[in-house]
Tab-separated table of C-alpha atoms in Angstrom:
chain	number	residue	atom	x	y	z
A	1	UNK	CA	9.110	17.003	7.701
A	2	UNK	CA	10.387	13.930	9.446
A	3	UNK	CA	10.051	13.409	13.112
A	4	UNK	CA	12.092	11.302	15.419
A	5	UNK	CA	11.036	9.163	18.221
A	6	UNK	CA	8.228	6.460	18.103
A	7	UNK	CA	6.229	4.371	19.684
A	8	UNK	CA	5.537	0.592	19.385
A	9	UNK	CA	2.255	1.816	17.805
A	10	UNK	CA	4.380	3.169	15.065
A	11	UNK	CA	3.203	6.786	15.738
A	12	UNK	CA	5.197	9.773	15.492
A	13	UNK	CA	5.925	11.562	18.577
A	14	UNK	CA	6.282	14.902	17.008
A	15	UNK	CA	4.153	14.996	13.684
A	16	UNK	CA	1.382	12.546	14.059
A	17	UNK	CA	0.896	9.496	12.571
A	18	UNK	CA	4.111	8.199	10.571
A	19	UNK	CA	2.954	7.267	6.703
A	20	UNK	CA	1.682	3.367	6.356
A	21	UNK	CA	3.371	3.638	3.062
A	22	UNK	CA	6.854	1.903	2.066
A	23	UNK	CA	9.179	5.227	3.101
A	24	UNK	CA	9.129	3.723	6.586
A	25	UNK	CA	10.038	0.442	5.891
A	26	UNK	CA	13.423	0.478	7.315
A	27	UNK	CA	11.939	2.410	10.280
A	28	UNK	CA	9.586	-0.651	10.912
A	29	UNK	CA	12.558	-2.835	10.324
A	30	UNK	CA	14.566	-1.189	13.400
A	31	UNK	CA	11.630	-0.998	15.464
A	32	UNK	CA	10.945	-4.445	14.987
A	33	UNK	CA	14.342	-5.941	15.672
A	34	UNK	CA	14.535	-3.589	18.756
A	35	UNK	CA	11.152	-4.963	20.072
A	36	UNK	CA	12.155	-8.561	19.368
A	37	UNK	CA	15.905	-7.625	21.623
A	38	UNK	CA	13.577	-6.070	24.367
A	39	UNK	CA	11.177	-9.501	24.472
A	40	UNK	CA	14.909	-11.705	25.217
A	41	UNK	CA	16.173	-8.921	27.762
A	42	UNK	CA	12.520	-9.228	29.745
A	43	UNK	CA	12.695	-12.820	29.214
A	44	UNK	CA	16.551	-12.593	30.665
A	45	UNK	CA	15.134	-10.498	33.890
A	46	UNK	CA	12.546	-12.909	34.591
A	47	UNK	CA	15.308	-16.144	34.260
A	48	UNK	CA	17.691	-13.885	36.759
A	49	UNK	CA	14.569	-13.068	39.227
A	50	UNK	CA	13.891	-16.723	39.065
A	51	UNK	CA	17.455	-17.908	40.083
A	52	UNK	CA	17.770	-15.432	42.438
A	53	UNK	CA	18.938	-12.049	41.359
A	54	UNK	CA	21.935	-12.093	42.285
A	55	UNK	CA	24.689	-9.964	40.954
A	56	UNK	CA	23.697	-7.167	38.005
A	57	UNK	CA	20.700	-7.468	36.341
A	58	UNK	CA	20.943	-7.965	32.628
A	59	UNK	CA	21.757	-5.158	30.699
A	60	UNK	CA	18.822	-2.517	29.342
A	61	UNK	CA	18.550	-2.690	25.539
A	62	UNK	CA	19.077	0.819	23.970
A	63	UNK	CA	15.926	2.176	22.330
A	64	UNK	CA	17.406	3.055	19.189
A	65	UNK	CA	16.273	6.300	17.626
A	66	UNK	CA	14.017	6.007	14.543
A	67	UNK	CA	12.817	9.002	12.243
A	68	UNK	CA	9.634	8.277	10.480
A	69	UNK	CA	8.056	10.163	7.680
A	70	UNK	CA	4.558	11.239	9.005
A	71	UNK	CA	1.658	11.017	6.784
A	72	UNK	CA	-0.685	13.095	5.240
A	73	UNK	CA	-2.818	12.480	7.026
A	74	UNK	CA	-2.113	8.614	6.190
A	75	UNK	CA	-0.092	8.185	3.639
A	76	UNK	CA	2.937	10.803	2.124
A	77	UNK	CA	2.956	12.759	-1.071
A	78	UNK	CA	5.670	10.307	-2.318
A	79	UNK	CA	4.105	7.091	-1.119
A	80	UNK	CA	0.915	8.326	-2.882
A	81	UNK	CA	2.573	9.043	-6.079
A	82	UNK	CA	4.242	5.584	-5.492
A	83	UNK	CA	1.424	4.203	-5.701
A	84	UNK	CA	-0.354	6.134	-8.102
A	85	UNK	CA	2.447	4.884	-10.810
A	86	UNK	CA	2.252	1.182	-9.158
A	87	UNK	CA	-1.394	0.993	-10.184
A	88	UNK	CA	-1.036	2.340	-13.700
A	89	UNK	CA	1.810	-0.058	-14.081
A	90	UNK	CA	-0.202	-3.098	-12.462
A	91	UNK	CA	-2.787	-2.304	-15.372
A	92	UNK	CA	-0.125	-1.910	-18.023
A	93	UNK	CA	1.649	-5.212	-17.134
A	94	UNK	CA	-1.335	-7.620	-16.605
A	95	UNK	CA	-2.057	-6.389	-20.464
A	96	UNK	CA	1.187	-8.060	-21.231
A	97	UNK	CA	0.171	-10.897	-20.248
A	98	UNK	CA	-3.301	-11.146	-21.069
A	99	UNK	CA	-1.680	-10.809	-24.523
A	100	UNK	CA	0.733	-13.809	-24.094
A	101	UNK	CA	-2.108	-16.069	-24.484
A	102	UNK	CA	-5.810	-16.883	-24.412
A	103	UNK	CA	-6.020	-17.806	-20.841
A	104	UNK	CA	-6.430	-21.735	-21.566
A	105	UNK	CA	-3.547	-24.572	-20.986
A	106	UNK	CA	-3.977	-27.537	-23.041
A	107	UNK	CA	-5.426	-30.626	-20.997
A	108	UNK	CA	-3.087	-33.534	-19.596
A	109	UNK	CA	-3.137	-36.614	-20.938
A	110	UNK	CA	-3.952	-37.541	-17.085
A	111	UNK	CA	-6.879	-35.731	-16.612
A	112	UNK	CA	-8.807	-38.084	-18.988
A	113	UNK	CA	-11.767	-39.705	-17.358
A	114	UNK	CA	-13.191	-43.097	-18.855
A	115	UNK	CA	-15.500	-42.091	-21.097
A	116	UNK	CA	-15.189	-38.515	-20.877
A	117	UNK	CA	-13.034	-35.723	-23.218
A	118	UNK	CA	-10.409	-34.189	-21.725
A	119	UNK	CA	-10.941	-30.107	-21.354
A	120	UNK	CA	-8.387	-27.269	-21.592
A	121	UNK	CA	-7.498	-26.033	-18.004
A	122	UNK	CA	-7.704	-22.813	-16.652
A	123	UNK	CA	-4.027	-21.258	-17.334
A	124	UNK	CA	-1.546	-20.005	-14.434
A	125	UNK	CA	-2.013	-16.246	-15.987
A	126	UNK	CA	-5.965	-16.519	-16.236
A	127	UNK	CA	-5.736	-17.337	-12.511
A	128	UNK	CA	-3.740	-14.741	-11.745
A	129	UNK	CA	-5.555	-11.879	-13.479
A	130	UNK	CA	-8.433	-13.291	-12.276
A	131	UNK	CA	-7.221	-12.770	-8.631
A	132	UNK	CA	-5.905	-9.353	-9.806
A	133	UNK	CA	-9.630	-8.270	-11.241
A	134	UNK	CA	-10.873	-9.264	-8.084
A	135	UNK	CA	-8.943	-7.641	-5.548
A	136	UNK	CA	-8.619	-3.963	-7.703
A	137	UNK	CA	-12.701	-4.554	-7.934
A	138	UNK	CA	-13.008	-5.097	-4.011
A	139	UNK	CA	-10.894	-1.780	-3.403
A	140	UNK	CA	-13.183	-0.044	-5.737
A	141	UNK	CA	-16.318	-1.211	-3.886
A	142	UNK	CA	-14.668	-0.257	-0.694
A	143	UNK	CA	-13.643	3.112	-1.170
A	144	UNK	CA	-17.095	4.086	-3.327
A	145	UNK	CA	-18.860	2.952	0.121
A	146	UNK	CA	-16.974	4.522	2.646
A	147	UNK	CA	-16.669	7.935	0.316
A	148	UNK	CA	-20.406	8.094	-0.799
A	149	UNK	CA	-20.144	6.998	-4.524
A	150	UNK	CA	-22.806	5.301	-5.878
A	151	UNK	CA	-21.959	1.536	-6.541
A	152	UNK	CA	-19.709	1.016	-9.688
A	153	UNK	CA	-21.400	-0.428	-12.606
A	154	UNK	CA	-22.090	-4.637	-12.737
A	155	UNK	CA	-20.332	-6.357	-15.596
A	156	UNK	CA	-17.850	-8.952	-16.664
A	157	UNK	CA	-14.796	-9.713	-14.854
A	158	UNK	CA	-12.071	-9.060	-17.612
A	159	UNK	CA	-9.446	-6.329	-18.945
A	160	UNK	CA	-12.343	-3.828	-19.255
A	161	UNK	CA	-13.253	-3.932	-15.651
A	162	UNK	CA	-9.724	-4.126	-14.383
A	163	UNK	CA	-8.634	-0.589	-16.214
A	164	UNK	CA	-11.520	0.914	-14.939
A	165	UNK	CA	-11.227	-0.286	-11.584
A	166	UNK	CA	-7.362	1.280	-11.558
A	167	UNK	CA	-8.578	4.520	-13.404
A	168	UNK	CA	-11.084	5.340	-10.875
A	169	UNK	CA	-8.554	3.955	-7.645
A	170	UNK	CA	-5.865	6.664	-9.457
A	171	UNK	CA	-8.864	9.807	-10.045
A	172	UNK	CA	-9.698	9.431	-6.044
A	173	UNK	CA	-6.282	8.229	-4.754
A	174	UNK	CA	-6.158	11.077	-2.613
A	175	UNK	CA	-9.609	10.682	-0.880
A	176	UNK	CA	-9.045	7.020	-0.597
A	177	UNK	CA	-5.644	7.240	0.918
A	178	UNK	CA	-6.719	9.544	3.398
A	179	UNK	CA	-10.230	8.028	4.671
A	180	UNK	CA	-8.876	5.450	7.234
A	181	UNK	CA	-11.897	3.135	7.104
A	182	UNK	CA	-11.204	2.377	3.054
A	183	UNK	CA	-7.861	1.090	4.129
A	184	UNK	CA	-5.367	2.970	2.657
A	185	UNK	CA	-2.415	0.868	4.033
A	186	UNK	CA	-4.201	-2.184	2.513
A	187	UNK	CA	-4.331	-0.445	-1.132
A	188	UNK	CA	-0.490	1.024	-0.773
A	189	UNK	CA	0.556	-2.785	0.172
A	190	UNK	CA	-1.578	-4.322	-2.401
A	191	UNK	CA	-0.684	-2.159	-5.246
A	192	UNK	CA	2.889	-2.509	-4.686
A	193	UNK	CA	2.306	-6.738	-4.171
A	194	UNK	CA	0.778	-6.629	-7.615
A	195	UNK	CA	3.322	-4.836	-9.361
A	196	UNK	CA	5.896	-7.158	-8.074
A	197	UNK	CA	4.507	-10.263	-8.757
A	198	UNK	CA	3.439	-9.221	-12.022
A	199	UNK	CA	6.907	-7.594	-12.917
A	200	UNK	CA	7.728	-11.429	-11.998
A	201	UNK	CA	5.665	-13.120	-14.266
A	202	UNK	CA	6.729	-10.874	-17.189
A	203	UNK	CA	10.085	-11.214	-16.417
A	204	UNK	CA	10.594	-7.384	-15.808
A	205	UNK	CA	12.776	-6.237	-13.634
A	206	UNK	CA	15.322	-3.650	-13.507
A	207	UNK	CA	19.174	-4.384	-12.396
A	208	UNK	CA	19.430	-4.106	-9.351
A	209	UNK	CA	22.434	-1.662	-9.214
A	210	UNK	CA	22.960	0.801	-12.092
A	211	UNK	CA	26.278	3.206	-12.479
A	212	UNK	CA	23.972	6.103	-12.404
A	213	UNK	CA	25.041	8.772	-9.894
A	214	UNK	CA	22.772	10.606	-7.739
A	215	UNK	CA	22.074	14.096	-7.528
A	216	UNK	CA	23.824	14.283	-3.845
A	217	UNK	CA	26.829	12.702	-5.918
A	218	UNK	CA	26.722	8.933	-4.281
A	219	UNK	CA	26.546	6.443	-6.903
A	220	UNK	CA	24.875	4.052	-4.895
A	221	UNK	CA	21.248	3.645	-6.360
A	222	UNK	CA	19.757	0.216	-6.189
A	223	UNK	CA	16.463	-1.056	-7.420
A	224	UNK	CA	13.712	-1.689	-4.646
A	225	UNK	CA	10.862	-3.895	-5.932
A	226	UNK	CA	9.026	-2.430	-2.906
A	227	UNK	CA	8.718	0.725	-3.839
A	228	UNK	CA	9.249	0.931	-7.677
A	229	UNK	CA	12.363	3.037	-7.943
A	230	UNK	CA	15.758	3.143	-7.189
A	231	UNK	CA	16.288	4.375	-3.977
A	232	UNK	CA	20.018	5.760	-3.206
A	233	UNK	CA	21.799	4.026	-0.401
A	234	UNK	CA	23.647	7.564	0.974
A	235	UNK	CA	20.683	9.939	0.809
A	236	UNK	CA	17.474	8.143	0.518
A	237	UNK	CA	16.214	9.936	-3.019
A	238	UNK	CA	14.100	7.844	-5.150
A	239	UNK	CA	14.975	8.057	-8.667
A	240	UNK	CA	12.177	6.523	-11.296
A	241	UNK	CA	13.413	3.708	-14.118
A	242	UNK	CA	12.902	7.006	-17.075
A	243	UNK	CA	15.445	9.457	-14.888
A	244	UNK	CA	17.909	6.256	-14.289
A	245	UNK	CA	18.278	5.921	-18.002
A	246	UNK	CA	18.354	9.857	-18.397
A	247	UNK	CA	21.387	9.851	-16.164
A	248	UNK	CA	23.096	6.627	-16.690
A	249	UNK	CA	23.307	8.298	-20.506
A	250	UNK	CA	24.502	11.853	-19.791
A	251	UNK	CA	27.574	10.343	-17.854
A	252	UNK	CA	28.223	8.140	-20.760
A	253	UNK	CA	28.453	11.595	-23.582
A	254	UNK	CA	30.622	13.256	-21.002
C-alpha cells in the first residue's frame, strides 16, 4: 500500500509512518527540494513586505504530491529484505579482503626514528574492518538491550566476532527493525554504507545499466548502490544481481 500526501515530518497522511528505509529516497529527494523552494519564496515575501508590498506578492510554490511507502511498522518488507542481503553481503565482502592480506603495510623509510626500528603500520583494510567490527558490534549491543537479550559474549575483535555480530543482526532483523529505540533507520543506513564502501574497496560493482528487460517490458534497469539492486526506471521493481543475469541470458537464447 502506498499513500500520498506528507508532511515535513516525513509521515504518511494516510498509512502511518512512511518506511525510513531507501524505497523513499526519491520521496525525500522531492520533499527536500520543495522545502528548500518554500524557504526562498518566504524569504521573497519578507524582501517584498520590506520594500513595501506593492504590486502581487510572489508567487506560492506548489506542494508537489509525494507517495511514500509506509512502514511496517518502521521499515517495509522490501527494505528489510534489503537489508537482510546487505548484511550477509557486508560479511561476505570484508572476507575478501581480510584475505587480500595480513592487515600490516610495510613501514616508510620516513618513519625511522634515531635510534629506533622502524614498525609495520596498521594497513588501510585493517582500519577499515576494524571500524566495520566495531560498528556491527555496537548494533548488536544495542538491539540485545533494548529487546531483553542477555549481553553478547566478550571476545576478540576479528572475523569471528564480525559474522556473528551479522548472523544474530539477520536472526532478529525483524524485532530490531521494528523497536524504534534500537534505531532501525540507523542499521538500514549503516548496512547499506558498508556494503558500498566495501563493494568499493573490492572493486565490485555491477554496470550500471544492463540490456536486461523488465517484467513490465521497460528495459530501463540501472544499478543503485543504495539499495543493492537494479531498480527499473519505468516501474520502480527491484531486480537482484542473480535475476539480472537470469534475464540478460534468456534474451540472448531467444
Amino acid at each position: 500500500m502506498y499513500c500520498v500526501g506528507s508532511s515535513p515530518e516525513g509521515w504518511c497522511v494516510v498509512a502511518g509512518r512512511a518506511c525510513v528505509g531507501p524505497c523513499n529516497d526519491r520521496a525525500r529527494e522531492v520533499w527536500a527540494v520543495f522545502l528548500r523552494v518554500r524557504d526562498v519564496h518566504a524569504d521573497a515575501v519578507d524582501r517584498w513586505v520590506a520594500e513595501g508590498a506593492e504590486g502581487e506578492p510572489p508567487a506560492e510554490p506548489v506542494q508537489p504530491e509525494v507517495s511514500w511507502r509506509p512502514g511496517e511498522p518502521f521499515v517495509c518488507g522490501r527494505c528489510r529484505a534489503t537489508t537482510r542481503r546487505a548484511l550477509l553481503v557486508v560479511d561476505s565482502l570484508a572476507s575478501v579482503v581480510a584475505a587480500r592480506g595480513d592487515g600490516l603495510r610495510p613501514a616508510s623509510r620516513w618513519s625511522r626514528v634515531s635510534g629506533s626500528r622502524p614498525k609495520p603500520a596498521v594497513s588501510p583494510d585493517a582500519d577499515l574492518l576494524d571500524e566495520l567490527v566495531g560498528e556491527l558490534l555496537w548494533f548488536e549491543d544495542q538491539a540485545r538491550a533494548v529487546l531483553g537479550f542477555p549481553p553478547r559474549p566478550s571476545g576478540a575483535r576479528g572475523a569471528v566476532a564480525r559474522s556473528r555480530a551479522v548472523a544474530w543482526l539477520v536472526d532478529h532483523l525483524e524485532s530490531v527493525l521494528a523497536a524504534a529505540a534500537a534505531g532501525p533507520a540507523e542499521l538500514v543506513k549503516g548496512a547499506l554504507g558498508w556494503e558500498r564502501r566495501l563493494r568499493r574497496a573490492v572493486e565490485d560493482e555491477p554496470p550500471s545499466w544492463t540490456p536486461a528487460r523488465c517484467s513490465c517490458g521497460d528495459r530501463n534497469l540501472r544499478w543503485d548502490a543504495r539499495v543493492g539492486y537494479f531498480v527499473c526506471g519505468a516501474c520502480g521493481k527491484h531486480v537482484g544481481e542473480v535475476e539480472e543475469r537470469g534475464l540478460v541470458a534468456e534474451e540472448a537464447d531467444r
